Coordinates of C-alpha atoms in Angstrom, one line a residue:
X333 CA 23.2 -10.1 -27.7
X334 CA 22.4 -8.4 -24.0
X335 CA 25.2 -7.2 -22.3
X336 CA 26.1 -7.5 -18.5
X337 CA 24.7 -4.6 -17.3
X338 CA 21.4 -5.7 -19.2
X339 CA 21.5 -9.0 -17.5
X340 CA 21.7 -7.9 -14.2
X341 CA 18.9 -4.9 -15.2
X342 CA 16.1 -7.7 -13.4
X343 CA 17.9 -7.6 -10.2
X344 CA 18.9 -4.0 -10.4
X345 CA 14.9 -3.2 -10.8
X346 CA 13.6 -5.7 -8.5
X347 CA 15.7 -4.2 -6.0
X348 CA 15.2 -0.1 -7.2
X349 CA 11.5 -1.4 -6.4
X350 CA 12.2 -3.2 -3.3
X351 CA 14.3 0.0 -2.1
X352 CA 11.6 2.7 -3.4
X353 CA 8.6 1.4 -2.3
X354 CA 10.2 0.9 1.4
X355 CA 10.7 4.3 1.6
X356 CA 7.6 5.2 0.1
X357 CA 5.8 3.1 2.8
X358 CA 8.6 4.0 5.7
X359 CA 6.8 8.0 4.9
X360 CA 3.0 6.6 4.4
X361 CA 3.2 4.0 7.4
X362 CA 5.2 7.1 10.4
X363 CA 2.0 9.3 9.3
X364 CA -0.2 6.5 9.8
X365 CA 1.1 5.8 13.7
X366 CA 1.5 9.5 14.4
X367 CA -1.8 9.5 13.6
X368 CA -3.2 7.0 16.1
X369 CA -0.5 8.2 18.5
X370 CA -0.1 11.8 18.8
X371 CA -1.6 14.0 15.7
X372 CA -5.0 13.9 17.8
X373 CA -2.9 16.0 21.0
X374 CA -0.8 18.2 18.9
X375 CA -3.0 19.0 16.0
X376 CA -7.0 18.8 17.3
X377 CA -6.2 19.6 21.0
X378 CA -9.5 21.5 21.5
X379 CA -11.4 18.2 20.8
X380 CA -12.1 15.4 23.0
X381 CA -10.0 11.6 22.7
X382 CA -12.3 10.2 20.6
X383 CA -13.2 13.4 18.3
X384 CA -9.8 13.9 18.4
X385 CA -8.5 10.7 17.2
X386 CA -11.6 10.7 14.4
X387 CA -10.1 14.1 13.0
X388 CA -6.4 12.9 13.0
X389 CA -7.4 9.6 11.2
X390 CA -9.5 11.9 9.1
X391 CA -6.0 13.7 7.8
X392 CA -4.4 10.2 7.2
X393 CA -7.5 9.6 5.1
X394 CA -6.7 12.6 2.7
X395 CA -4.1 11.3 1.4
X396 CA -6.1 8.3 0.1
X397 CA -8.8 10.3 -1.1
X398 CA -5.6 12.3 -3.3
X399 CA -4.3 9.3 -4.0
X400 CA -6.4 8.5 -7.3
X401 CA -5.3 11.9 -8.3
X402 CA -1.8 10.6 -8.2
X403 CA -2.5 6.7 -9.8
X404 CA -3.6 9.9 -12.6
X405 CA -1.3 12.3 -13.3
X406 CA 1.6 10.0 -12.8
X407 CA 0.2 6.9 -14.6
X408 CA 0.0 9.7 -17.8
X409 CA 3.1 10.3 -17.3
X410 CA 4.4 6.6 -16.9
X411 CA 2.3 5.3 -20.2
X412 CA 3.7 8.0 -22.1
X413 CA 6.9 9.6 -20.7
X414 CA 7.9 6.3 -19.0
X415 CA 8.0 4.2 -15.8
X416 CA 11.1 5.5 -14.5
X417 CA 10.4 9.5 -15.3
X418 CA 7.4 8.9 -13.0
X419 CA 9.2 6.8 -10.1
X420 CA 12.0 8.9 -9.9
X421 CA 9.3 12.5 -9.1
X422 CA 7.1 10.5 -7.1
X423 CA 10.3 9.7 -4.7
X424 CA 11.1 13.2 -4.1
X425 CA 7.7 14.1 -3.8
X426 CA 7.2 11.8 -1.3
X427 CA 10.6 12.4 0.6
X428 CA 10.6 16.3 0.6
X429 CA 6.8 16.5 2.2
X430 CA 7.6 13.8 4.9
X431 CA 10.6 16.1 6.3
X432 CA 8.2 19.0 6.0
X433 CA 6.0 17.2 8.0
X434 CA 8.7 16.6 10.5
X435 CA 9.1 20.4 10.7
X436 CA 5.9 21.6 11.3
X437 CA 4.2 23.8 13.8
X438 CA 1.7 22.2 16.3
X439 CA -1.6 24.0 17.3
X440 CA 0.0 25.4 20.7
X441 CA 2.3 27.9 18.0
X442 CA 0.6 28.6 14.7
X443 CA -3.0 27.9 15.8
X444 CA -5.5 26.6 13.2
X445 CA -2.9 26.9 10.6
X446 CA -1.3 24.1 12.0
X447 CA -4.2 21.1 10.8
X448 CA -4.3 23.1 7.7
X449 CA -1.3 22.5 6.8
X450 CA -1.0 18.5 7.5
X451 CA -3.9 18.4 5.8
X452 CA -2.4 20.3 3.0
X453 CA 0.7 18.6 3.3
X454 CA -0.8 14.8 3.5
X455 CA -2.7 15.2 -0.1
X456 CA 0.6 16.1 -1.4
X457 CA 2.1 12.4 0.0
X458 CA -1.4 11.2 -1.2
X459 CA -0.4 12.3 -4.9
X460 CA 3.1 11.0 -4.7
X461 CA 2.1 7.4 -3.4
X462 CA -0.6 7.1 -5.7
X463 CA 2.2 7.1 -8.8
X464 CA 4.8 5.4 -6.7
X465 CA 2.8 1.7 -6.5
X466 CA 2.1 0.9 -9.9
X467 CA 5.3 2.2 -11.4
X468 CA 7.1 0.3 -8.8
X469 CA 5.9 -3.1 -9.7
X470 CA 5.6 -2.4 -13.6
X471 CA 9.6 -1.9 -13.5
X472 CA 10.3 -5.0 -11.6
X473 CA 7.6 -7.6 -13.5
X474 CA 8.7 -5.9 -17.0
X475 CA 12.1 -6.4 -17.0
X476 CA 11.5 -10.1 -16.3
X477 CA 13.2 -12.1 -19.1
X478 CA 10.8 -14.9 -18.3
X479 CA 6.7 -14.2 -18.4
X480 CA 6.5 -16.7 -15.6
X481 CA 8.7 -14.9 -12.7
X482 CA 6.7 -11.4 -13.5
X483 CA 4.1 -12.1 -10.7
X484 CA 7.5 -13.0 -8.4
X485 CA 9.4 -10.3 -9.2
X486 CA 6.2 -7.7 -8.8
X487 CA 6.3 -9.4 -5.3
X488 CA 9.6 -6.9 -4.7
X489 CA 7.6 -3.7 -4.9
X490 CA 5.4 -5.6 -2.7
X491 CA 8.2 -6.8 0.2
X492 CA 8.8 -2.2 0.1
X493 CA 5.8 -2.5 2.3
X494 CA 6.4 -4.5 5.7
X495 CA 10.2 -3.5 5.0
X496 CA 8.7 0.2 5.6
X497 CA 6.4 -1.0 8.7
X498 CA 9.2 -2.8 10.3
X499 CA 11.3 0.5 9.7
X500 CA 8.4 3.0 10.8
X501 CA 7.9 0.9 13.4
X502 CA 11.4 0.6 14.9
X503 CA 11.6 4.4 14.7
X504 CA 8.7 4.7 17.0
X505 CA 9.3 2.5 19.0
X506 CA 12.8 4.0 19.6
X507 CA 11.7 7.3 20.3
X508 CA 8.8 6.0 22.7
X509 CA 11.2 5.0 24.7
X510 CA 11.0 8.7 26.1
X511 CA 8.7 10.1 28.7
X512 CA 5.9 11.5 27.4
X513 CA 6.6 15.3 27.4
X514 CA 9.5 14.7 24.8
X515 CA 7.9 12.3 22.9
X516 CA 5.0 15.1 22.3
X517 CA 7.5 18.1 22.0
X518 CA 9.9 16.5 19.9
X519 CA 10.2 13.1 19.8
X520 CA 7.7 12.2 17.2
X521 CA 9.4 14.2 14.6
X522 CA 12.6 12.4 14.4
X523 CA 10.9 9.5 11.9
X524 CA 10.0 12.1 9.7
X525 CA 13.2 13.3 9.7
X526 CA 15.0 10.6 9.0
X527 CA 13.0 10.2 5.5
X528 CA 15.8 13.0 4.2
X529 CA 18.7 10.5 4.6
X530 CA 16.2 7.6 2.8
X531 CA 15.5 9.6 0.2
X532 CA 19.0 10.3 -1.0
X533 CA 19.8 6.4 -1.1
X534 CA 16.8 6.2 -2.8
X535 CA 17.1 8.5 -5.1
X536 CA 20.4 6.8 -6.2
X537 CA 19.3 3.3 -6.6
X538 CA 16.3 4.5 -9.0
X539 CA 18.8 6.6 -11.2
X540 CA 20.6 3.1 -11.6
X541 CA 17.7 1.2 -13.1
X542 CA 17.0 1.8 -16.8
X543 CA 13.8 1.9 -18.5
X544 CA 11.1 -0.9 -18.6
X545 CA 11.8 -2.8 -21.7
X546 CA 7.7 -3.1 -21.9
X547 CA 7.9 0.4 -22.1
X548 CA 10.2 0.5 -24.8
X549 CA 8.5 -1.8 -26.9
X550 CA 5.4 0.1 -27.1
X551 CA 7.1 3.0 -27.7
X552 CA 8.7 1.4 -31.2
X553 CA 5.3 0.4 -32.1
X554 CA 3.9 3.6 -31.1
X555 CA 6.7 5.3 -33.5
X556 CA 5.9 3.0 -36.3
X557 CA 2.0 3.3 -36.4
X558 CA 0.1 5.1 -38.7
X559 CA -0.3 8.9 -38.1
X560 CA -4.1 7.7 -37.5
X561 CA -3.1 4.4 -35.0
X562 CA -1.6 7.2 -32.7
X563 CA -3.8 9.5 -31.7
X564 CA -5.1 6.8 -28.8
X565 CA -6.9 8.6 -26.1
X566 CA -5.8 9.5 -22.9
X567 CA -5.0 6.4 -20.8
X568 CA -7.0 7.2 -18.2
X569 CA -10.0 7.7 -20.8
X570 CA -9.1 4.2 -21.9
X571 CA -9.4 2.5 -18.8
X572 CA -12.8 4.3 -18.2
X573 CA -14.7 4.0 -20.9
X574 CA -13.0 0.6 -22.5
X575 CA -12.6 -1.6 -19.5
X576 CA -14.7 0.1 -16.5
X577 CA -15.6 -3.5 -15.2
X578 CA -12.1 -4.5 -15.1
X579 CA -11.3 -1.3 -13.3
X580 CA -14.1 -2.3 -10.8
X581 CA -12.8 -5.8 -10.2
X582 CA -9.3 -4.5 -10.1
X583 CA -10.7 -2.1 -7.6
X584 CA -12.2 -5.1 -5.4
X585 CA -9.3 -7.1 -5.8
X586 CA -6.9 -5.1 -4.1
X587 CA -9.1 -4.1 -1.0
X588 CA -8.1 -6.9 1.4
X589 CA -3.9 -6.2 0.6
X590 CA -4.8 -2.6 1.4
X591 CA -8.0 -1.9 4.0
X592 CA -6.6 -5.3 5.9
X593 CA -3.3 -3.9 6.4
X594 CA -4.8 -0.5 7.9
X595 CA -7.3 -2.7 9.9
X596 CA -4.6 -4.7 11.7
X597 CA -1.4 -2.3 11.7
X598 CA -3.0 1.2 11.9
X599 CA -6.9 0.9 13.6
X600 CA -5.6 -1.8 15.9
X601 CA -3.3 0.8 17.4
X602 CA -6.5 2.7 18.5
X603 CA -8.6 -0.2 19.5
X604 CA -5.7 -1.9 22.0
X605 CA -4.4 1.3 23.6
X606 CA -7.6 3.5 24.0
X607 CA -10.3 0.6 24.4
X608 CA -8.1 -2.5 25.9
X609 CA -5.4 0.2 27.5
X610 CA -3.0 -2.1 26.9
X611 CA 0.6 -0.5 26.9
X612 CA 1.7 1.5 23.8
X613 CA 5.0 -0.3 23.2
X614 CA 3.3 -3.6 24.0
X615 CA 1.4 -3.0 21.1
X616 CA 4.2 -1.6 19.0
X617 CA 6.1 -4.5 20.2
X618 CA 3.8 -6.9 18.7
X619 CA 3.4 -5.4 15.3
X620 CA 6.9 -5.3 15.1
X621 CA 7.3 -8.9 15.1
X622 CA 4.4 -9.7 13.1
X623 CA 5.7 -7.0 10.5
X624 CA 9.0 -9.2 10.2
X625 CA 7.3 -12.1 9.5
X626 CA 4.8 -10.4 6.6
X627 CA 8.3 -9.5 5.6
X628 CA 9.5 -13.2 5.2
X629 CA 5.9 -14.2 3.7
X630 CA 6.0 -12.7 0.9
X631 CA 8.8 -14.0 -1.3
X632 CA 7.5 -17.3 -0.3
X633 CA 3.9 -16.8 -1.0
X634 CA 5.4 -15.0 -4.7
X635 CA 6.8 -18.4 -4.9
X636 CA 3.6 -20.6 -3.5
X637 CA 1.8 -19.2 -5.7
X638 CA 4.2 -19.4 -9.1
X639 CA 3.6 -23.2 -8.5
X640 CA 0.1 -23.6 -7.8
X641 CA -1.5 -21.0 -10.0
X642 CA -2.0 -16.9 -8.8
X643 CA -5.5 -17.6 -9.0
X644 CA -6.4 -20.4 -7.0
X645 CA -3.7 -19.3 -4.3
X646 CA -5.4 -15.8 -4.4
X647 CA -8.6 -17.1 -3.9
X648 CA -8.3 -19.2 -1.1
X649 CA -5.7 -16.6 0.8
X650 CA -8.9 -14.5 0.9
X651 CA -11.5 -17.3 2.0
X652 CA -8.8 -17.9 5.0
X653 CA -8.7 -14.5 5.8
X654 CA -12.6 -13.8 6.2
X655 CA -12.7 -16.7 8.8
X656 CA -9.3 -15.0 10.4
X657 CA -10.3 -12.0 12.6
X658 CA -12.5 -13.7 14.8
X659 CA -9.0 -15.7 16.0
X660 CA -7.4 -12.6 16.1
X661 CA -9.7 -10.6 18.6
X662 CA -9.9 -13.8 20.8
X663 CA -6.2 -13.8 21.3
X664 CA -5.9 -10.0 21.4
X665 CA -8.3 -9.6 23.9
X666 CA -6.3 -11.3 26.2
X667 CA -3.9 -8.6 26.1
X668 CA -0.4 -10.2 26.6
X669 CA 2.3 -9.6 24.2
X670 CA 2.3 -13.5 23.0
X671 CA -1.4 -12.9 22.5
X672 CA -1.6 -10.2 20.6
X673 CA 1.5 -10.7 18.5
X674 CA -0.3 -14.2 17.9
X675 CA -3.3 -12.9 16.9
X676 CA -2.8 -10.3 14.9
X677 CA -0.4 -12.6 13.2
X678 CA -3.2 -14.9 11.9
X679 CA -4.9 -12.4 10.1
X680 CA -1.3 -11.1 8.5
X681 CA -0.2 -14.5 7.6
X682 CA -3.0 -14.6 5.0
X683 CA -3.3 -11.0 3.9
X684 CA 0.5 -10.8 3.5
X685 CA 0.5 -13.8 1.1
X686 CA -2.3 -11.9 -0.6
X687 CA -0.7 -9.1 -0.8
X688 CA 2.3 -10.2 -2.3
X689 CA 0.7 -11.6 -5.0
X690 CA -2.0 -9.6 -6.0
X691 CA 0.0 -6.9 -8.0
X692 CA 1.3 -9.0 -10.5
X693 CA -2.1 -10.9 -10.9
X694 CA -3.5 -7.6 -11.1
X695 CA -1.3 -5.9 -13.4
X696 CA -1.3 -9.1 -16.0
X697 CA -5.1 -8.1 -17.3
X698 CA -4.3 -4.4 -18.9
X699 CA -1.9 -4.3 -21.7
X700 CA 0.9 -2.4 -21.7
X701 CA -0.5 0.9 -23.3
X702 CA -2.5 1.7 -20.1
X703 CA -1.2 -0.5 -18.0
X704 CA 0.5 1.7 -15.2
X705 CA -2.8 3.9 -15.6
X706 CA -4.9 0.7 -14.9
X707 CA -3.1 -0.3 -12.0
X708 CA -2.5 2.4 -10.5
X709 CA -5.8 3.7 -10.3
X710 CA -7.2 0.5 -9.2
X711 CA -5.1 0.6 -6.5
X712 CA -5.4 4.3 -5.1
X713 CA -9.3 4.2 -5.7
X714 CA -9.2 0.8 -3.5
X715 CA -7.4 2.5 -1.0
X716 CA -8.8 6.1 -1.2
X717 CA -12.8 4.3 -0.3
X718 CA -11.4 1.5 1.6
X719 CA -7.8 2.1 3.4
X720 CA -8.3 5.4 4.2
X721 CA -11.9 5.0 5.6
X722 CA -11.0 1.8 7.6
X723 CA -9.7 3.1 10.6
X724 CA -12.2 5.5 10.7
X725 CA -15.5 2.7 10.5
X726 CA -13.3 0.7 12.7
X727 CA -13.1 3.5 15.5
X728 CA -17.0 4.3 15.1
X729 CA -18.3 0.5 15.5
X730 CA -15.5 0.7 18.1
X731 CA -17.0 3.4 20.0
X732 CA -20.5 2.6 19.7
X733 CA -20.0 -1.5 20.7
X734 CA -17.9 -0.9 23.2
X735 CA -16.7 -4.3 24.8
X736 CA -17.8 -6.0 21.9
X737 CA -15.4 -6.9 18.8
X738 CA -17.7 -9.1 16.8
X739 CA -19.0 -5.7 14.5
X740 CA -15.0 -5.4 14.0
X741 CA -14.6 -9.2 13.4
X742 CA -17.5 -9.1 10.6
X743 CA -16.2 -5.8 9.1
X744 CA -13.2 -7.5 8.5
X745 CA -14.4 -10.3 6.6
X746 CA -16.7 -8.2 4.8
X747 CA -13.4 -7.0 3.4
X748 CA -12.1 -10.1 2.9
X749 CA -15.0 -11.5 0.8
X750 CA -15.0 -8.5 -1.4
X751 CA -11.8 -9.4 -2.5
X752 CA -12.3 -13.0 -2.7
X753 CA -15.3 -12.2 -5.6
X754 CA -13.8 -9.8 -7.2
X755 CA -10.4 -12.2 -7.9
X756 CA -12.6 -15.4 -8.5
X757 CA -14.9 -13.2 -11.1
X758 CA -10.6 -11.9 -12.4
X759 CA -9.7 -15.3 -12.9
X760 CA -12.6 -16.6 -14.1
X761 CA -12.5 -13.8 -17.5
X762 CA -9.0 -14.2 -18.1
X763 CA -9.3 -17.9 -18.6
X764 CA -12.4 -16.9 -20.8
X765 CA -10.6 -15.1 -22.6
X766 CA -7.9 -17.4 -23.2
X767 CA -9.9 -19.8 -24.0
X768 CA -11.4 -17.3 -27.7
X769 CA -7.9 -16.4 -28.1
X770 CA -7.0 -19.8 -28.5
X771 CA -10.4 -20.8 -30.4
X772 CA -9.7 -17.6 -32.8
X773 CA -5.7 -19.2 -33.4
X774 CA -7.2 -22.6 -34.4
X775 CA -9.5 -21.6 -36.2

C-alpha cells in the first residue's frame, strides 16, 4: 500500500520539475538577452553593430551546438544511473557557470581572452541544459499514477520555461532602469548573479523528489534478465540505429516549441531595437507581458489537449501558427507597446500551447529503456540546428531586406510547417502501430 510521502511524490516532482527547469531557463534565457543587448559592446567591441551582434548571437548558439552533447552524456547517465542522478548535476552545472559568467572579464581588461572564455563557458551551460530538459519532464510524467495525466504533468517541466523568461526578464528590465554606463560596467551582471541564490533553492527541491518509478521498474527487469538480455547497447546506439526515423520526426517535432520561442523572445529583441529603434524597455516591456500569459497557457493547453486528443490539438496549434507571424509584424511594426505586446502575443499564444504539449506527446513514442536518451537528444539536436541558428538567419534576412519583414514572416512559418509534418507523420505511426498491437492481441 503507498504511503503518504509516496502519494504526494506526483506533486513533489511536478513541482522539483517546474522549480528546476525555471532556473534552468532563468540561466539559458539572461544569456540569450545579454546577448542581443550588450555581449556585442563588451565582448566583440572591435567589430561593427551588426558584425557585432552576429558574433554575440554566435556564442549564444554554442551552447545549442553543445547541447546534443549534453541530451548524451546525461541521457547515459539518466537510462542507466537514473533520472534524478542526472537532474541533480545538470543543476549545478548550470548554476555554477551562470555566476561565472556573471564574473567575467570584458574585452577592455583581459583582451581576446575575454570571448574565449564565454564561449568556453556557454558550451558548458550548453552541456548542462541539454540533460536538464528531458530528465525534467521524465520525472514529472513518470511518477503519474494515471497514464492519462503524463502529457499534463510533463506540461510542469514545460511552465520552467516562461516562468524563467518572466524571471530573466524582470531582472533586466530592473537593471535597465540605469543609465547606460552602469548598465555596461556592471549592471548586466547582477542576473547572472542572482542564479547562485536560485540554485540553492533548487538544489533542495530536487533532493526532495525520489526516483522515477519508470525508472525503477526497468531496473527490476533489468536485474532479473538473463545474463544475455542485458548486455543492451548503449542508449544512444539504440536510438540511432533502431529508431533513426523517429529520432528525425522527434527532431521536427520539437522545432516550432524551441526556434519559435528564439524567433519571438530573443531575435525580436534585435529586429525592434536596431531596425525599428524602438525603446529597449518598450520592448522588454512587452515580452514581459506576453511571457506571463505563455505562463498561464500552458496548464490550460496541457488540459485542452488531455480532452481533445495531443495529436489533433498539436497539429492544428502548428497550422495556426504558420498563418501567425504575418499578424505579428503588422502590429509590431506599428511600434507602440499595445502593438507589439499584441502581436508578438499571437504568435505565442499558439507556440506556447504547443509547447506545452509537445514533451509528453514526444516522450510517449520511446520506451523507457532509452527514453531520456530519445528525448533528450531530439530535443538538443532540434535546438542546436534550429534555436541556436534562428536569430542568427533572422538577423541576416534582417539585414539584407531591410524595411521588409515578409522574408522573417515566411521563415517563421517555414518553422511552423516543419513541425506541423513531422507531428501529423508522429501521430499518424503511433495509431499504426496501435492498431498491429491490437490485431496481434486478437489474434
Amino acid at each position: 500500500m503507498p504511503t503518504a510521502a509516496s502519494r504526494h511524490q506526483p506533486v513533489r516532482a511536478s513541482l522539483a520539475a517546474f522549480v528546476g527547469t525555471m532556473i534552468e531557463w532563468y540561466d539559458f534565457y539572461i544569456y540569450a538577452t545579454a546577448s542581443a543587448l550588450v555581449f556585442g559592446k563588451l565582448f566583440f567591441p572591435t567589430t561593427s553593430g551588426f558584425y557585432g551582434t552576429l558574433a554575440s548571437f554566435g556564442t549564444f548558439a554554442v551552447g545549442f551546438l553543445a547541447r546534443p552533447l549534453g541530451g548524451a552524456v546525461f541521457g547515459y547517465i539518466g537510462d542507466r544511473a537514473g533520472r534524478k542522478k542526472s537532474l541533480v548535476i545538470t543543476l549545478l552545472m548550470m548554476g555554477t557557470v551562470t555566476v561565472l559568467i556573471g564574473l567575467l572579464p570584458t574585452y577592455a581588461s583581459i583582451g581576446i581572452w575575454a570571448p574565449i572564455a564565454l564561449v568556453a563557458l556557454r558550451f558548458i551551460q550548453g552541456i548542462a541544459v541539454g540533460g536538464e530538459w528531458g530528465g525534467a519532464v521524465l520525472m514529472a510524467s513518470e511518477h503519474s499514477p494515471d497514464q492519462s495525466r503524463r502529457t499534463f504533468l510533463a506540461s510542469f517541466a514545460q511552465l520552467g520555461s516562461p516562468a524563467g523568461l518572466i524571471l530573466a526578464t524582470l531582472m533586466f528590465k530592473l537593471v535597465s532602469s540605469l543609465d547606460n554606463a552602469a548598465f555596461l560596467d556592471w549592471g548586466w551582471r547582477l542576473p547572472f548573479l542572482m542564479s547562485a541564490l536560485l540554485l540553492a533553492v533548487g538544489f533542495a527541491i530536487r533532493l526532495s523528489v525520489q526516483e522515477s518509478p519508470d525508472f525503477l521498474d526497468e531496473q527490476r527487469r533489468r536485474a532479473g534478465a538473463p545474463a544475455a538480455a542485458k548486455a543492451e547497447s548503449a542508449p544512444l546506439a539504440e536510438v540511432l540505429h533502431g529508431a533513426p526515423g523517429l529520432l528525425m520526426l522527434a527532431i521536427g517535432a520539437n522545432v516550432l516549441g524551441i526556434a519559435g520561442f528564439y524567433f519571438t523572445n530573443t531575435f525580436m529583441l534585435v529586429y525592434t531595437t536596431q531596425y525599428l529603434h524602438l525603446e529597449r524597455a518598450l520592448v522588454l516591456n512587452g515580452l514581459l507581458l506576453v511571457s506571463v500569459m505563455q505562463f498561464f497557457i500552458t496548464p490550460v493547453a496541457a488540459h485542452l489537449a488531455r480532452l481533445s486528443g495531443n495529436h489533433r490539438f498539436l497539429v492544428t496549434m502548428a497550422a495556426l501558427s504558420v498563418v501567425s507571424p504575418y499578424a505579428m509584424f503588422s502590429l509590431v511594426d506599428l511600434g507602440s507597446l499595445a502593438s507589439v505586446t499584441a502581436g508578438v502575443a499571437i504568435a505565442i499564444l499558439f507556440i506556447g500551447a504547443y509547447y506545452a504539449v509537445i514533451a509528453g506527446f514526444v516522450s510517449e513514442a520511446f520506451p523507457t529503456r532509452i527514453r531520456y536518451t530519445g528525448i533528450s537528444m531530439a530535443y538538443q539536436v532540434s535546438g542546436a540546428i534550429f534555436g541556436g541558428l534562428t536569430p542568427l538567419l533572422g538577423t541576416v534576412l534582417a539585414e539584407q531586406f531591410r524595411g521588409q519583414w515578409w522574408p522573417l514572416a515566411l521563415l517563421f512559418s517555414c518553422i511552423s510547417l516543419l513541425s506541423m509534418l513531422c507531428v501529423a507523420r508522429l501521430g499518424r505511426d503511433r495509431a499504426i502501430s496501435m492498431s498491429e498491437r491490437l490485431h496481434v492481441q486478437e489474434s
